[in-house]
Tab-separated table of C-alpha atoms in Angstrom:
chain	number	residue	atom	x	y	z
G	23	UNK	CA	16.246	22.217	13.064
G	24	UNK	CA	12.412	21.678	13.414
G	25	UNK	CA	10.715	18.469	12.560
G	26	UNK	CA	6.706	18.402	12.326
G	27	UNK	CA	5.357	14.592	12.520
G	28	UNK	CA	1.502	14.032	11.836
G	29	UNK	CA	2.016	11.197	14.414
G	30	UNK	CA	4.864	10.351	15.896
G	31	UNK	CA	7.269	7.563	14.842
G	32	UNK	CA	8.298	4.737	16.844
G	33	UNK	CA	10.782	4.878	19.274
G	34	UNK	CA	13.733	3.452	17.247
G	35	UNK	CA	13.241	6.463	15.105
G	36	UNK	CA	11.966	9.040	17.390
G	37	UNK	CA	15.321	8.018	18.941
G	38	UNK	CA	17.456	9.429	15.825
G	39	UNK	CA	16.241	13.025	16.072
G	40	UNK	CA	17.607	13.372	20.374
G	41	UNK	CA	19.718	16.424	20.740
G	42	UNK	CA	19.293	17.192	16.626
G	43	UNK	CA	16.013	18.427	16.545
G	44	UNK	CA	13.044	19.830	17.822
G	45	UNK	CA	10.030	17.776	17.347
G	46	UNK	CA	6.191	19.484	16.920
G	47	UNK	CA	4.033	15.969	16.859
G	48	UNK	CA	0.384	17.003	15.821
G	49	UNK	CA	-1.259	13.898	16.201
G	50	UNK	CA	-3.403	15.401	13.406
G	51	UNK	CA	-3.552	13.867	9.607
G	52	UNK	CA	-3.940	17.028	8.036
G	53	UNK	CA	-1.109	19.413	8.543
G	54	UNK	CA	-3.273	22.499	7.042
G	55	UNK	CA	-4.673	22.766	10.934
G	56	UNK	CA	-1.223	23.605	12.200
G	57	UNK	CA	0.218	25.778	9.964
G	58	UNK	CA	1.408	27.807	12.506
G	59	UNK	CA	3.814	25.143	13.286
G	60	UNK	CA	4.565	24.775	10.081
G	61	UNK	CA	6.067	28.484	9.697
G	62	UNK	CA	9.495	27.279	10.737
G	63	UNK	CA	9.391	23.498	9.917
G	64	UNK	CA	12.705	22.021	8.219
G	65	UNK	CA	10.960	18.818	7.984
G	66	UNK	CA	7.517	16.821	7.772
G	67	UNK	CA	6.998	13.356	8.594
G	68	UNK	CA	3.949	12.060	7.280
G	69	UNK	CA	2.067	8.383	8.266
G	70	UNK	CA	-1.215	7.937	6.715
G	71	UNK	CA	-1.934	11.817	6.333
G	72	UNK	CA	-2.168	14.213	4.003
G	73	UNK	CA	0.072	16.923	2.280
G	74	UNK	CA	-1.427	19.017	-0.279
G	75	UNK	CA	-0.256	22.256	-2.146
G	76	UNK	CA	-1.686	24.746	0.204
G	77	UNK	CA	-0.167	22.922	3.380
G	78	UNK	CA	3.808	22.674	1.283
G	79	UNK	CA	3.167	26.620	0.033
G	80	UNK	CA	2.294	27.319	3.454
G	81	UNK	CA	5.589	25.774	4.426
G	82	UNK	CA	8.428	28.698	3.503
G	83	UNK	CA	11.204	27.121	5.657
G	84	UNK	CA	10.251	23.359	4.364
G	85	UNK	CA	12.752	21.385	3.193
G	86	UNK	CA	11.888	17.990	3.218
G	87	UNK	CA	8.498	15.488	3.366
G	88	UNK	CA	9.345	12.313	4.524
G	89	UNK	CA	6.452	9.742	4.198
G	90	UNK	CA	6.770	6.250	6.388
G	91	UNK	CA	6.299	3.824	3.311
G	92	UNK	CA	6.695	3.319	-0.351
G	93	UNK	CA	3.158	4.924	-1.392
G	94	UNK	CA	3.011	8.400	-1.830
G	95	UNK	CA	-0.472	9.057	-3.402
G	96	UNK	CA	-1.970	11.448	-0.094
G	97	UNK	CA	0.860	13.633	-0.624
G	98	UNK	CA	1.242	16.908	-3.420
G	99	UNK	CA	4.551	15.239	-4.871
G	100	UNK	CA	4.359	17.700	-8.160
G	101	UNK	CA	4.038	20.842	-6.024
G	102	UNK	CA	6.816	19.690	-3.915
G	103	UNK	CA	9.333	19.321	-6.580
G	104	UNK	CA	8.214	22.191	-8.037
G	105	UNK	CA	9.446	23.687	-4.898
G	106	UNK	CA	12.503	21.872	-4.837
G	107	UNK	CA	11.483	19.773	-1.911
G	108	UNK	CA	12.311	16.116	-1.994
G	109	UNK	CA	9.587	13.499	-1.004
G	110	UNK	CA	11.379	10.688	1.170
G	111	UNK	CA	10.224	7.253	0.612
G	112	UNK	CA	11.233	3.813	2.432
G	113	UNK	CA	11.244	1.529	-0.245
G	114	UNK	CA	11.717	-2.098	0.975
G	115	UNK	CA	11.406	-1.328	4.389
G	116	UNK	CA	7.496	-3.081	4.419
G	117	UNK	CA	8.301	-5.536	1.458
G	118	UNK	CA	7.921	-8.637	3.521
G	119	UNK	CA	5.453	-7.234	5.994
G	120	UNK	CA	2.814	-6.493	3.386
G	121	UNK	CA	3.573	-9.820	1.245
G	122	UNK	CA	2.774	-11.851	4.221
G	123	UNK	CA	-0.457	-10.235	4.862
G	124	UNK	CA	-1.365	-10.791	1.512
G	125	UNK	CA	-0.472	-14.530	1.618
G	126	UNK	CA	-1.917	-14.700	5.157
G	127	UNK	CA	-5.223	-13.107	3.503
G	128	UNK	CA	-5.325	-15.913	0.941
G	129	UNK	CA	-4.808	-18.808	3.583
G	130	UNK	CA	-8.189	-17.308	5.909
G	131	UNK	CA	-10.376	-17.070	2.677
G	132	UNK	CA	-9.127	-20.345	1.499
G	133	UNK	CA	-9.709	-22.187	4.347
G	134	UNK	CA	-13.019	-19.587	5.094
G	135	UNK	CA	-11.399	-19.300	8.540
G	136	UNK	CA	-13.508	-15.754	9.345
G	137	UNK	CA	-17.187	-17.558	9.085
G	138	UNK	CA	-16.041	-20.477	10.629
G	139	UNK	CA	-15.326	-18.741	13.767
G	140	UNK	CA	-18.068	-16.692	13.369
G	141	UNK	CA	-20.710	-19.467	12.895
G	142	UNK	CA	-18.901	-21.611	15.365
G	143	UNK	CA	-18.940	-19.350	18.395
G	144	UNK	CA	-22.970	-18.759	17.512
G	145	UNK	CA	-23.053	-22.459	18.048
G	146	UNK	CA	-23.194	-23.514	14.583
G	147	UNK	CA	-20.999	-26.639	14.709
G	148	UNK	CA	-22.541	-27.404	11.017
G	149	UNK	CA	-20.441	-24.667	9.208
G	150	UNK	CA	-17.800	-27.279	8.734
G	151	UNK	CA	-19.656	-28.684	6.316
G	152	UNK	CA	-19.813	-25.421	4.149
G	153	UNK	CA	-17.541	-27.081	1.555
G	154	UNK	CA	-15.874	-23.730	0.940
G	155	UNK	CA	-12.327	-24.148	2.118
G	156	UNK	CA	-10.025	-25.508	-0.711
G	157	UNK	CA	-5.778	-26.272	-0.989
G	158	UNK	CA	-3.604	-23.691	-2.845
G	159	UNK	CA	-1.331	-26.162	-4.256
G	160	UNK	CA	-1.480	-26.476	-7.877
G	161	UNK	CA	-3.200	-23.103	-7.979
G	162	UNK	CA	-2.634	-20.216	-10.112
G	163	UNK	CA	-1.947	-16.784	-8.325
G	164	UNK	CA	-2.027	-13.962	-10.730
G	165	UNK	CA	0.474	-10.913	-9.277
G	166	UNK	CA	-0.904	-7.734	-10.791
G	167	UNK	CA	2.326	-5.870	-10.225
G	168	UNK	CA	5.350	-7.113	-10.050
G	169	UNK	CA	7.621	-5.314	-7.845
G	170	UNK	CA	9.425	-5.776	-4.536
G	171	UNK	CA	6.605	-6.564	-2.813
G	172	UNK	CA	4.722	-8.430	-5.815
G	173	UNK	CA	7.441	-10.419	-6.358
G	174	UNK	CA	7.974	-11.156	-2.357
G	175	UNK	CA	4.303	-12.684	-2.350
G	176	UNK	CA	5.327	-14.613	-5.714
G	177	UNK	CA	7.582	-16.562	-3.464
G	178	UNK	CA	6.011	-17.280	-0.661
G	179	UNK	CA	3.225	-18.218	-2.966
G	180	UNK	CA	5.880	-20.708	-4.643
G	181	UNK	CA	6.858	-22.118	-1.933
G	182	UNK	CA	3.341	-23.316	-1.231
G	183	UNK	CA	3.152	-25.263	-4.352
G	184	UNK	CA	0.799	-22.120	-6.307
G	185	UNK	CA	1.845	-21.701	-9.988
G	186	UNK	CA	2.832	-17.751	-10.723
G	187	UNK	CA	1.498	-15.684	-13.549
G	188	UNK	CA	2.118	-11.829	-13.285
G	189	UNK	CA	1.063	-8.582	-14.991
G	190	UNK	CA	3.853	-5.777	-14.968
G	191	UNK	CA	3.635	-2.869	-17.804
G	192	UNK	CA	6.950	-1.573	-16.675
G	193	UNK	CA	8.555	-5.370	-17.480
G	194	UNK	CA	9.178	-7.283	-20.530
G	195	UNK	CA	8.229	-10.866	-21.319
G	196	UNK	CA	11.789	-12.004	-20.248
G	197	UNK	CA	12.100	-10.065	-16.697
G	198	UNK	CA	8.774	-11.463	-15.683
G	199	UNK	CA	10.065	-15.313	-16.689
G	200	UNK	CA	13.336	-14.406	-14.899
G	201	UNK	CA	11.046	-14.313	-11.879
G	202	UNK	CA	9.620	-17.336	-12.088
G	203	UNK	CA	6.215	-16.380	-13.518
G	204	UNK	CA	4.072	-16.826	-16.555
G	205	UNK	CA	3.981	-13.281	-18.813
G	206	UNK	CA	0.616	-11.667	-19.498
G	207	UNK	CA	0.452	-8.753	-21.558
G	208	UNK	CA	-3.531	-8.226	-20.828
G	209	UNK	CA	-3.956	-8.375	-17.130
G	210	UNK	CA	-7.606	-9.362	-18.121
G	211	UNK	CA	-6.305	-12.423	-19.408
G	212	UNK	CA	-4.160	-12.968	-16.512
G	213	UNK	CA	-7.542	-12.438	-13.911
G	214	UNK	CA	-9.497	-15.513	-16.143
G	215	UNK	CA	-6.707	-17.726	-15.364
G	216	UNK	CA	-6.376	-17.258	-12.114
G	217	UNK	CA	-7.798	-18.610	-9.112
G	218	UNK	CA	-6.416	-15.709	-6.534
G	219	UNK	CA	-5.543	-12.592	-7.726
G	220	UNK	CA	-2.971	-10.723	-5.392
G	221	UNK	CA	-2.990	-6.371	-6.549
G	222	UNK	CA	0.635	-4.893	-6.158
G	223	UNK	CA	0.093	-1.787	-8.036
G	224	UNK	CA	0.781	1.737	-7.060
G	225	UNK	CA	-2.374	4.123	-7.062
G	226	UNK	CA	-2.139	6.222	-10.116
G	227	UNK	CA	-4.644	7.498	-12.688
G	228	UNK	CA	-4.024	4.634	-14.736
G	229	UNK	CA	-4.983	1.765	-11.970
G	230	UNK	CA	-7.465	3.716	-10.016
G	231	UNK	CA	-10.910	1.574	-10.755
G	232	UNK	CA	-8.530	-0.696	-12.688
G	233	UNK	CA	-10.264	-3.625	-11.624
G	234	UNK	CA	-14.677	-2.786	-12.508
G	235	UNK	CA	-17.311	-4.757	-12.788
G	236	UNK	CA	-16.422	-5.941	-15.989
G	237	UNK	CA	-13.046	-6.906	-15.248
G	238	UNK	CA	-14.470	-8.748	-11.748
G	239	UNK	CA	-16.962	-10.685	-14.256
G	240	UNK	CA	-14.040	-12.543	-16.480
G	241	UNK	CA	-12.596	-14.369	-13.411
G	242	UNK	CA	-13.791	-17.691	-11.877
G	243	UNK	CA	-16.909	-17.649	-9.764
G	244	UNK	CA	-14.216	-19.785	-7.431
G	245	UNK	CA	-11.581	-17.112	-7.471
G	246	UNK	CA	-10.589	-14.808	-4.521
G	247	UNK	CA	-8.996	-11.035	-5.273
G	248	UNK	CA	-6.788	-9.889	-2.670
G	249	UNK	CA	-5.761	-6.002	-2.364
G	250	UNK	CA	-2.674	-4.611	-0.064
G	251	UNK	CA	-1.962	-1.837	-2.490
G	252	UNK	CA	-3.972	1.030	-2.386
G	253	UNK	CA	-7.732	1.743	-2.181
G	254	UNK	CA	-9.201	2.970	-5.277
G	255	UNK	CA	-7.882	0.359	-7.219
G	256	UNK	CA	-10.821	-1.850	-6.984
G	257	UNK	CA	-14.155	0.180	-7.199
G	258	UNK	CA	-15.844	-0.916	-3.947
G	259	UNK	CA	-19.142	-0.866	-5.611
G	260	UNK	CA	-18.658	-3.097	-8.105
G	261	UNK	CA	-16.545	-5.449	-5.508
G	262	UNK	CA	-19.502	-5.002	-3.335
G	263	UNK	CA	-22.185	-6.283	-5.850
G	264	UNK	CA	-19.783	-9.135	-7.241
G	265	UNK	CA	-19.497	-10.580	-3.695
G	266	UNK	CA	-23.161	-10.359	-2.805
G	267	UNK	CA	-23.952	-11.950	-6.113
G	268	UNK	CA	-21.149	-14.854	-5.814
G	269	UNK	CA	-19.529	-13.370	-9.262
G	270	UNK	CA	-15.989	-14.458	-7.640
G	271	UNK	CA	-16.117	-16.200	-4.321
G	272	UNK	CA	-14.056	-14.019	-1.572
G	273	UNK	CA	-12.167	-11.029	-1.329
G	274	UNK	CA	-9.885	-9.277	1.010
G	275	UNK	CA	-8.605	-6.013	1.405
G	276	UNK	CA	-6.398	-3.961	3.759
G	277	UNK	CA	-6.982	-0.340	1.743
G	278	UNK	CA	-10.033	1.420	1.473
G	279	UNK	CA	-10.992	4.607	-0.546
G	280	UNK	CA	-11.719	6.129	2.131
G	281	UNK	CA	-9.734	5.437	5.405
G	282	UNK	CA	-11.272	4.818	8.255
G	283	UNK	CA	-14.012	3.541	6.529
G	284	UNK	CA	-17.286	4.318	8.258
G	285	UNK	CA	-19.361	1.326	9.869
G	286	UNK	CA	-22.094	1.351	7.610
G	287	UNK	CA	-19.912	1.013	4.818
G	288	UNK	CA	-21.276	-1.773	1.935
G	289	UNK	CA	-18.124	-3.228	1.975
G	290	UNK	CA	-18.085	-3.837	5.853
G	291	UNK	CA	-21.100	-5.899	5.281
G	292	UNK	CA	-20.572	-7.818	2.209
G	293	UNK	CA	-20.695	-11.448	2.087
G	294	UNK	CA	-16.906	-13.301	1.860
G	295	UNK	CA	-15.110	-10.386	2.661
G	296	UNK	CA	-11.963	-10.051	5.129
G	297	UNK	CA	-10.990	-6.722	5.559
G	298	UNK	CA	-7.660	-5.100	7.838
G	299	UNK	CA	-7.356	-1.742	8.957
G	300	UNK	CA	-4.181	-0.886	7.267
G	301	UNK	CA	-2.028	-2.397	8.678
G	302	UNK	CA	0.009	-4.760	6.455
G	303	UNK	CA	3.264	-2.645	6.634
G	304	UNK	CA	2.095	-2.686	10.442
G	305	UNK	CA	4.191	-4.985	11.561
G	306	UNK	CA	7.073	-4.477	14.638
G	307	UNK	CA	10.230	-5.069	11.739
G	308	UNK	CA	8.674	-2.917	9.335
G	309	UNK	CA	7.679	0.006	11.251
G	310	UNK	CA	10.958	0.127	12.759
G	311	UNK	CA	12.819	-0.302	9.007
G	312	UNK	CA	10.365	2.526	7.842
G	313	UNK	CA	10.607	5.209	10.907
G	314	UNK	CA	14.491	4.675	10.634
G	315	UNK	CA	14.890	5.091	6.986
G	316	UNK	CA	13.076	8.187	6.644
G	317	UNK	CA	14.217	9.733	9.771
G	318	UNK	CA	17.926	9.073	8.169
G	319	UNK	CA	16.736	10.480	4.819
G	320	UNK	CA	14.761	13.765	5.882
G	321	UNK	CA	17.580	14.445	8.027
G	322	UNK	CA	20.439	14.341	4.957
G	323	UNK	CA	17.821	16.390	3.090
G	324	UNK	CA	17.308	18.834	5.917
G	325	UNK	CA	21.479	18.974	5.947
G	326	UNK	CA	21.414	19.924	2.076
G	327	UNK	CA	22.525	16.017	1.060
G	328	UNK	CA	21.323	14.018	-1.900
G	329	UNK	CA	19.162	11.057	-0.447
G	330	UNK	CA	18.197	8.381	-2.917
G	331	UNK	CA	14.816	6.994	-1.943
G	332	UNK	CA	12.335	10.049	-3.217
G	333	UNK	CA	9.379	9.586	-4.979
G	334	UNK	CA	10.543	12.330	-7.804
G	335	UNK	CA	14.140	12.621	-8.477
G	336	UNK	CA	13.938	15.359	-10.697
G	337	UNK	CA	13.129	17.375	-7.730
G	338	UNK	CA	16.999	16.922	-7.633
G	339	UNK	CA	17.395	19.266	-10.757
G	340	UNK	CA	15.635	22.403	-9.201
G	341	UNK	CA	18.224	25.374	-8.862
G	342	UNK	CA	18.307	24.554	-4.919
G	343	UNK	CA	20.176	21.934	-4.940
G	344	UNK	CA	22.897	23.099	-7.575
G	345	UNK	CA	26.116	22.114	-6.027
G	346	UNK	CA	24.949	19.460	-3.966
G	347	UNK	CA	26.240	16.134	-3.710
């Protein structure tokens, strides 16, 4: 059995592939340079790479893609299935890594921690005086998505006296109250209420530039808009030119558009920005949880298996896997 890894995993999971399979590690994000490897690859472990059709149709021994987290945007998930090639996922592996961040995002722009140290260390003492920091208790955060990890920062948010109010299309009025939070319908309505707005929404046609210029101009000049989701989701211009102009007050992101981002990028050098490379799912538990899980889960799809955590089930209806438990 061959495995091909853009990077490699950690340890922990390089560990569950000794003596069961050879291992081709490109360090290269774009398996389309390497198809040669690819000839006779049983498996492909993506990070932050991409798959597209050409590098999967490339692939004729493929059996599996195995992506180290629960987005799956960078990779070609309809030619896969069409294919009969399952997509492996680690859902809930990074749910408490990436909440954190978020929360930990919300604290530094709150308390304007990143000028502080800036100004202080240029010697200007006075920036404590910039009357910027506030408390969160009694706040509003407004979840726009509220899944595993939407509903992780919920808590933590909770538990630090902020009042929730959520957004979820896939949940009714009573699933979202069984959580705790305050039901919108019109996640426009939900960003004038709020005073930080926390994005937890999966990068699809429907959310991509979900949050524009006029959607940026409905929420308080005081508000902050925090995104560990995906880039895309907030057009960067329009973030860009509400920032400058003090429409909201701060902003902080961990996802760009496109990643790296290149130094002279406007949204490097905005004002009240905090930005991350990332790396909210970065964290020593979660990379761990995430390498393991889909090490264990291309490897049961490499053996002919069922595994549960795919990003397209139906995949499991293509005439390959007839018989297959």
């Amino acid at each position: 059995m061959k495995f091909v890894m853009t990077q490699a995993v950690c340890p922990e999971g390089m560990q569950l592939l000794d003596g069961i399979a050879d291992v081709y590690v490109a360090d290269n994000q774009d398996p389309n340079n390497y198809l040669d490897e690819m000839k006779d690859a049983d498996a492909l472990i993506v990070r932050i790479a991409k798959c597209d059709a050409n590098a999967i149709e490339n692939s004729p021994k493929l059996k599996v893609i195995g992506r180290t987290g629960v987005g799956y945007d960078s990779v070609d998930v309809k030619k896969a299935t069409e294919l009969g090639i399952p997509v492996v996922i680690t859902p809930g592996a990074n749910n408490r890594s990436v909440a954190e961040h978020a929360v930990a995002m919300i604290f530094a722009l709150s308390k304007n921690l990143i000028e502080a140290q800036n100004e202080m260390c240029k010697g200007n003492w006075e920036i404590r005086g910039a009357k910027k920091a506030f408390e969160l208790e009694g706040k509003t955060v407004g979840i726009l998505g509220l899944g595993a990890i939407g509903r992780e920062t919920a808590k933590i948010c909770k538990g630090c006296g902020m009042s929730i109010a959520a957004y979820d299309p896939f949940m009714t009025k009573e699933q979202v109250e069984g959580y705790g939070a305050k039901y919108y319908e019109d996640y426009v309505e939900l960003l004038k209420d709020s005073d930080v707005v926390s994005i937890h929404v999966p990068l699809t046609d429907q959310t991509r530039n979900m949050i524009s210029k006029k959607e940026l101009s409905v929420m308080k000049p005081t508000a902050l808009i925090i995104n560990c989701s995906r880039g895309g989701i907030i057009n960067e211009a329009d973030l860009v030119e509400a920032l400058n102009n003090g429409v909201i007050a701060g902003a902080g992101t961990d996802v760009f558009c496109s990643e790296p981002p290149k130094t002279d990028d406007p949204l490097l050098n905005c004002r009240n920005l905090i930005v991350s490379p990332h790396s909210a799912a970065q964290t020593r538990e979660a990379v761990i949880k995430m390498a393991q899980m889909c090490v264990k889960g291309c490897l049961a799809v490499a053996e002919g298996k069922k595994w549960p955590y795919v990003a397209d089930k139906s995949v499991y209806e293509h005439e390959k896997w007839k018989g297959a438990d």
